[in-house]
């Protein structure tokens, strides 16, 4: 990234629309914009946070009537001078405006470059950068609300507070070392132990919100499994309320898996219709599908075993028991499908709970949806202002390990040096969360996943 350049890009999605926004950011933003914009005043003389109506020209050719929003450094998203051009939507007009800006001295922005500049100019930290991505890609109402709070700096504040506390501990430990020959104690060791245990607990609480955060970020993953012809595809369609998966009386028609999403009470549910599972399949394509199914189930939050009750209520029990052993972290649900085909079934003799449905007759589908929604919303209320991602969780685990070692050193009566080394490591890792200690590789990965214009 060259911070000397003035960059521009469309911030709104390309296509036909009433309005589009083009961002121009950098030290020459006003000079470049003034070459093309004719309004009541020159933009270089306009106060910050004002909007100006005018005409946008390519030399003498009028391209559009626009509004120019002026943000002066450092009071802007990137911390640089910014002009946000509000023009009419459409492929041609926006491209013409961008080409004219480039001709006048701007360069086209790389993906995520506006946000990268905001980060490098200290406007936002890495947790806020991640919140920007989460807001843009949000699939759930609650997820987008939490990302908004993270964007305001909620996570950053919590990390900074822990860091400050550990920094003062370190300072006292190290000061004590300087006075070691005088046997002065600057810090009470039992209080220090309590502080370290509490900090570990805070990190663990954050880590525990990881799976809920994943649900809010990517949706609650529900896999439908069962023996061929149990009615998985029919149920998949019934849950989605549309014809998406092929229903066939011929066993083994779903060869890999089909995926679609639905929203239950604001939570995005990712539904997967999988290949029928069979232990003794000799059809090679279907075996490949079954491998897909196994990979998919590994990451499912809820696994629904679809059983053909007209064969027997316990027909899929061996499959259920097999999968519970394989995926102990997942939640399970045993669904008795084709209830319309049986007249007489003794529920009381079943020593496990099931939901009874008919996917073709729309019986029990509402009850199943309620069950999915309840399973998805469990734990969600625990998270408030942080959408934990894999990067955070890896670093939090390192912080916990470092603090655990420092506790061991303390309990074994080791010298302050040994205790403070690991507290310092924890402090360093906390700085990695906020981006204070930047790892270029991480930064590049993060920003390249953004779209152009963000
Ligand atoms: P899959 O192999 O598990 O995906 O099963 P399908 O959804 O393709 O269904 C297999 C057959 O069972 C089809 O002929 C469906 O119409 C039928 N079927 C599915 N659900 C029901 C149901 O609730 N009642 C009845 N009577 N038939 C069903």
Coordinates of C-alpha atoms in Angstrom, one line a residue, residues 66-315:
X66 CA -23.8 14.7 -8.0
X67 CA -23.5 15.5 -4.3
X68 CA -20.0 15.7 -2.9
X69 CA -19.6 15.0 0.9
X70 CA -16.5 16.5 2.3
X71 CA -14.5 14.9 5.2
X72 CA -11.2 16.6 6.2
X73 CA -8.3 14.6 7.7
X74 CA -8.1 13.3 10.3
X75 CA -11.9 13.4 10.8
X76 CA -12.8 10.8 8.2
X77 CA -13.2 7.0 7.9
X78 CA -9.6 6.6 6.6
X79 CA -8.2 9.5 8.6
X80 CA -7.3 11.1 5.2
X81 CA -9.1 13.8 3.2
X82 CA -12.2 12.1 1.7
X83 CA -14.8 13.1 -0.9
X84 CA -17.7 10.8 -1.2
X85 CA -19.5 11.3 -4.5
X86 CA -23.1 10.5 -4.6
X87 CA -24.1 9.9 -8.2
X88 CA -26.8 8.0 -10.1
X89 CA -26.4 4.2 -10.2
X90 CA -25.7 2.2 -13.4
X91 CA -22.6 0.7 -14.9
X92 CA -21.7 3.5 -17.4
X93 CA -22.1 6.6 -15.3
X94 CA -20.1 5.2 -12.3
X95 CA -17.3 3.8 -14.6
X96 CA -17.1 7.2 -16.4
X97 CA -16.8 9.1 -13.1
X98 CA -14.1 6.7 -11.8
X99 CA -12.1 6.9 -15.1
X100 CA -12.2 10.7 -14.9
X101 CA -11.0 10.6 -11.3
X102 CA -8.1 8.3 -12.4
X103 CA -7.3 10.6 -15.3
X104 CA -7.2 13.5 -12.9
X105 CA -4.7 11.8 -10.6
X106 CA -6.3 9.2 -8.5
X107 CA -5.5 5.4 -8.5
X108 CA -8.0 2.6 -8.2
X109 CA -8.2 1.2 -4.6
X110 CA -7.2 -2.3 -3.8
X111 CA -9.7 -4.6 -2.0
X112 CA -10.1 -3.4 1.5
X113 CA -7.7 -0.5 1.0
X114 CA -9.9 2.2 2.6
X115 CA -10.3 0.1 5.7
X116 CA -6.6 -0.7 5.7
X117 CA -5.8 3.0 5.6
X118 CA -8.2 3.5 8.5
X119 CA -6.3 0.9 10.5
X120 CA -2.9 2.1 9.6
X121 CA -3.9 5.7 10.5
X122 CA -5.1 4.5 13.9
X123 CA -8.8 5.3 13.3
X124 CA -9.8 1.7 14.1
X125 CA -8.1 -1.4 15.5
X126 CA -8.0 -4.9 14.1
X127 CA -11.2 -6.0 16.0
X128 CA -13.0 -3.1 14.5
X129 CA -11.7 -4.0 11.0
X130 CA -13.1 -7.4 11.6
X131 CA -16.4 -5.9 12.7
X132 CA -16.6 -4.0 9.4
X133 CA -16.3 -7.3 7.5
X134 CA -18.9 -8.9 9.9
X135 CA -21.4 -6.2 9.4
X136 CA -21.1 -6.3 5.6
X137 CA -21.4 -10.1 5.5
X138 CA -23.9 -10.4 8.3
X139 CA -26.5 -13.2 7.9
X140 CA -28.4 -12.7 11.1
X141 CA -30.1 -9.8 12.9
X142 CA -28.4 -10.4 16.2
X143 CA -25.0 -10.9 14.5
X144 CA -25.2 -7.6 12.8
X145 CA -26.2 -5.9 16.1
X146 CA -23.2 -7.4 17.9
X147 CA -20.8 -6.5 15.0
X148 CA -22.1 -2.9 15.3
X149 CA -21.2 -2.8 19.0
X150 CA -17.8 -4.4 18.2
X151 CA -17.3 -1.6 15.6
X152 CA -17.8 1.0 18.3
X153 CA -14.8 -0.6 20.1
X154 CA -16.4 -2.8 22.7
X155 CA -14.0 -5.7 22.2
X156 CA -11.0 -3.3 21.9
X157 CA -11.9 -1.7 25.3
X158 CA -12.1 -5.1 27.0
X159 CA -8.8 -6.2 25.6
X160 CA -7.1 -2.9 26.4
X161 CA -8.4 -3.0 30.0
X162 CA -6.9 -6.6 30.5
X163 CA -3.7 -5.4 28.9
X164 CA -3.4 -2.4 31.2
X165 CA -3.9 -4.5 34.2
X166 CA -1.2 -7.0 33.2
X167 CA 1.1 -4.2 32.2
X168 CA 0.9 -2.7 35.7
X169 CA 1.4 -6.1 37.3
X170 CA 4.6 -6.6 35.1
X171 CA 5.9 -3.1 36.1
X172 CA 5.6 -3.9 39.8
X173 CA 7.1 -7.4 39.4
X174 CA 10.0 -5.9 37.5
X175 CA 10.4 -3.1 40.0
X176 CA 10.6 -5.6 42.8
X177 CA 13.5 -7.3 41.0
X178 CA 15.4 -4.0 41.1
X179 CA 15.0 -3.9 44.8
X180 CA 15.4 -7.7 45.4
X181 CA 18.4 -7.2 47.7
X182 CA 16.3 -5.0 50.0
X183 CA 13.5 -7.6 50.2
X184 CA 10.7 -5.1 49.4
X185 CA 7.4 -6.5 48.2
X186 CA 5.5 -4.2 45.8
X187 CA 2.8 -6.6 44.9
X188 CA 0.9 -9.0 47.1
X189 CA 1.4 -12.4 45.6
X190 CA -2.0 -13.8 46.6
X191 CA -3.7 -10.8 45.0
X192 CA -1.6 -11.4 41.9
X193 CA -2.7 -15.0 41.8
X194 CA -6.4 -14.0 42.0
X195 CA -5.9 -11.4 39.2
X196 CA -4.2 -14.0 36.9
X197 CA -7.0 -16.6 37.6
X198 CA -9.6 -13.9 36.9
X199 CA -8.0 -12.9 33.7
X200 CA -7.8 -16.6 32.5
X201 CA -11.6 -16.8 33.3
X202 CA -12.3 -13.7 31.3
X203 CA -10.5 -15.2 28.3
X204 CA -12.3 -18.5 28.8
X205 CA -15.7 -16.8 28.9
X206 CA -14.8 -15.1 25.6
X207 CA -13.6 -18.4 24.1
X208 CA -16.9 -20.0 25.1
X209 CA -18.7 -17.6 22.9
X210 CA -16.9 -18.9 19.8
X211 CA -19.4 -21.4 18.7
X212 CA -22.3 -18.9 19.2
X213 CA -20.3 -16.3 17.2
X214 CA -19.8 -18.8 14.4
X215 CA -23.6 -19.4 14.4
X216 CA -24.2 -15.6 14.1
X217 CA -21.6 -15.1 11.5
X218 CA -22.1 -18.1 9.2
X219 CA -25.5 -19.4 10.3
X220 CA -26.6 -22.5 12.3
X221 CA -25.6 -25.6 10.4
X222 CA -28.2 -28.4 10.2
X223 CA -27.5 -31.6 8.4
X224 CA -30.3 -34.0 7.4
X225 CA -29.1 -37.6 7.3
X226 CA -30.7 -41.0 7.1
X227 CA -30.9 -44.2 5.0
X228 CA -31.9 -43.8 1.4
X229 CA -35.7 -43.1 0.8
X230 CA -36.3 -42.0 4.4
X231 CA -37.6 -38.7 3.0
X232 CA -34.6 -36.4 3.6
X233 CA -35.1 -34.4 0.3
X234 CA -38.8 -34.2 0.9
X235 CA -38.2 -32.8 4.4
X236 CA -35.5 -30.4 3.0
X237 CA -38.1 -29.0 0.6
X238 CA -40.8 -28.8 3.3
X239 CA -38.5 -26.9 5.7
X240 CA -37.5 -24.5 3.0
X241 CA -41.1 -24.3 1.7
X242 CA -39.9 -24.7 -1.9
X243 CA -38.9 -27.4 -4.3
X244 CA -35.1 -27.4 -4.1
X245 CA -34.0 -31.0 -3.8
X246 CA -35.0 -33.8 -6.1
X247 CA -37.5 -36.2 -4.5
X248 CA -37.4 -39.8 -5.9
X249 CA -38.6 -43.2 -4.9
X250 CA -35.4 -44.6 -6.3
X251 CA -32.8 -44.9 -3.5
X252 CA -29.6 -42.9 -3.6
X253 CA -30.7 -39.9 -5.8
X254 CA -28.9 -37.2 -3.7
X255 CA -25.3 -38.0 -4.6
X256 CA -23.3 -35.3 -2.7
X257 CA -25.3 -32.7 -0.8
X258 CA -27.5 -29.8 -1.4
X259 CA -27.4 -26.6 0.6
X260 CA -29.9 -23.8 1.2
X261 CA -30.7 -21.4 3.9
X262 CA -33.8 -20.2 5.8
X263 CA -34.3 -17.7 8.5
X264 CA -36.0 -18.6 11.8
X265 CA -36.7 -15.7 14.1
X266 CA -33.8 -13.7 12.6
X267 CA -31.2 -16.5 12.8
X268 CA -29.9 -17.8 9.5
X269 CA -30.2 -21.6 9.3
X270 CA -27.9 -23.4 6.8
X271 CA -29.7 -26.6 5.8
X272 CA -27.9 -29.6 4.2
X273 CA -29.6 -32.4 2.4
X274 CA -27.0 -35.2 2.3
X275 CA -26.5 -38.4 0.4
X276 CA -28.2 -41.4 2.0
X277 CA -25.8 -43.2 4.4
X278 CA -25.3 -46.9 3.8
X279 CA -22.6 -49.0 5.4
X280 CA -22.5 -51.5 2.6
X281 CA -22.7 -49.3 -0.5
X282 CA -20.9 -50.6 -3.6
X283 CA -21.9 -47.6 -5.8
X284 CA -18.6 -45.6 -6.0
X285 CA -20.3 -42.2 -6.7
X286 CA -22.5 -42.6 -3.7
X287 CA -19.5 -43.6 -1.5
X288 CA -17.9 -40.2 -2.5
X289 CA -21.2 -38.6 -1.5
X290 CA -21.0 -40.3 1.8
X291 CA -17.6 -39.0 2.4
X292 CA -18.9 -35.5 1.7
X293 CA -21.7 -36.2 4.2
X294 CA -19.2 -37.2 6.9
X295 CA -17.2 -33.9 6.4
X296 CA -20.3 -32.0 6.5
X297 CA -21.5 -33.6 9.7
X298 CA -18.3 -32.8 11.4
X299 CA -19.2 -29.1 11.2
X300 CA -22.9 -29.4 11.8
X301 CA -24.4 -27.8 14.9
X302 CA -27.5 -30.0 14.7
X303 CA -27.8 -33.4 13.0
X304 CA -31.3 -34.5 12.2
X305 CA -31.6 -38.3 11.6
X306 CA -34.6 -38.8 9.3
X307 CA -36.1 -42.2 9.9
X308 CA -38.8 -44.0 7.8
X309 CA -41.2 -44.9 10.5
X310 CA -43.3 -47.0 8.1
X311 CA -40.4 -49.4 8.0
X312 CA -39.9 -49.3 11.8
X313 CA -39.5 -46.5 14.4
X314 CA -36.1 -48.1 15.4
X315 CA -34.9 -48.7 11.8

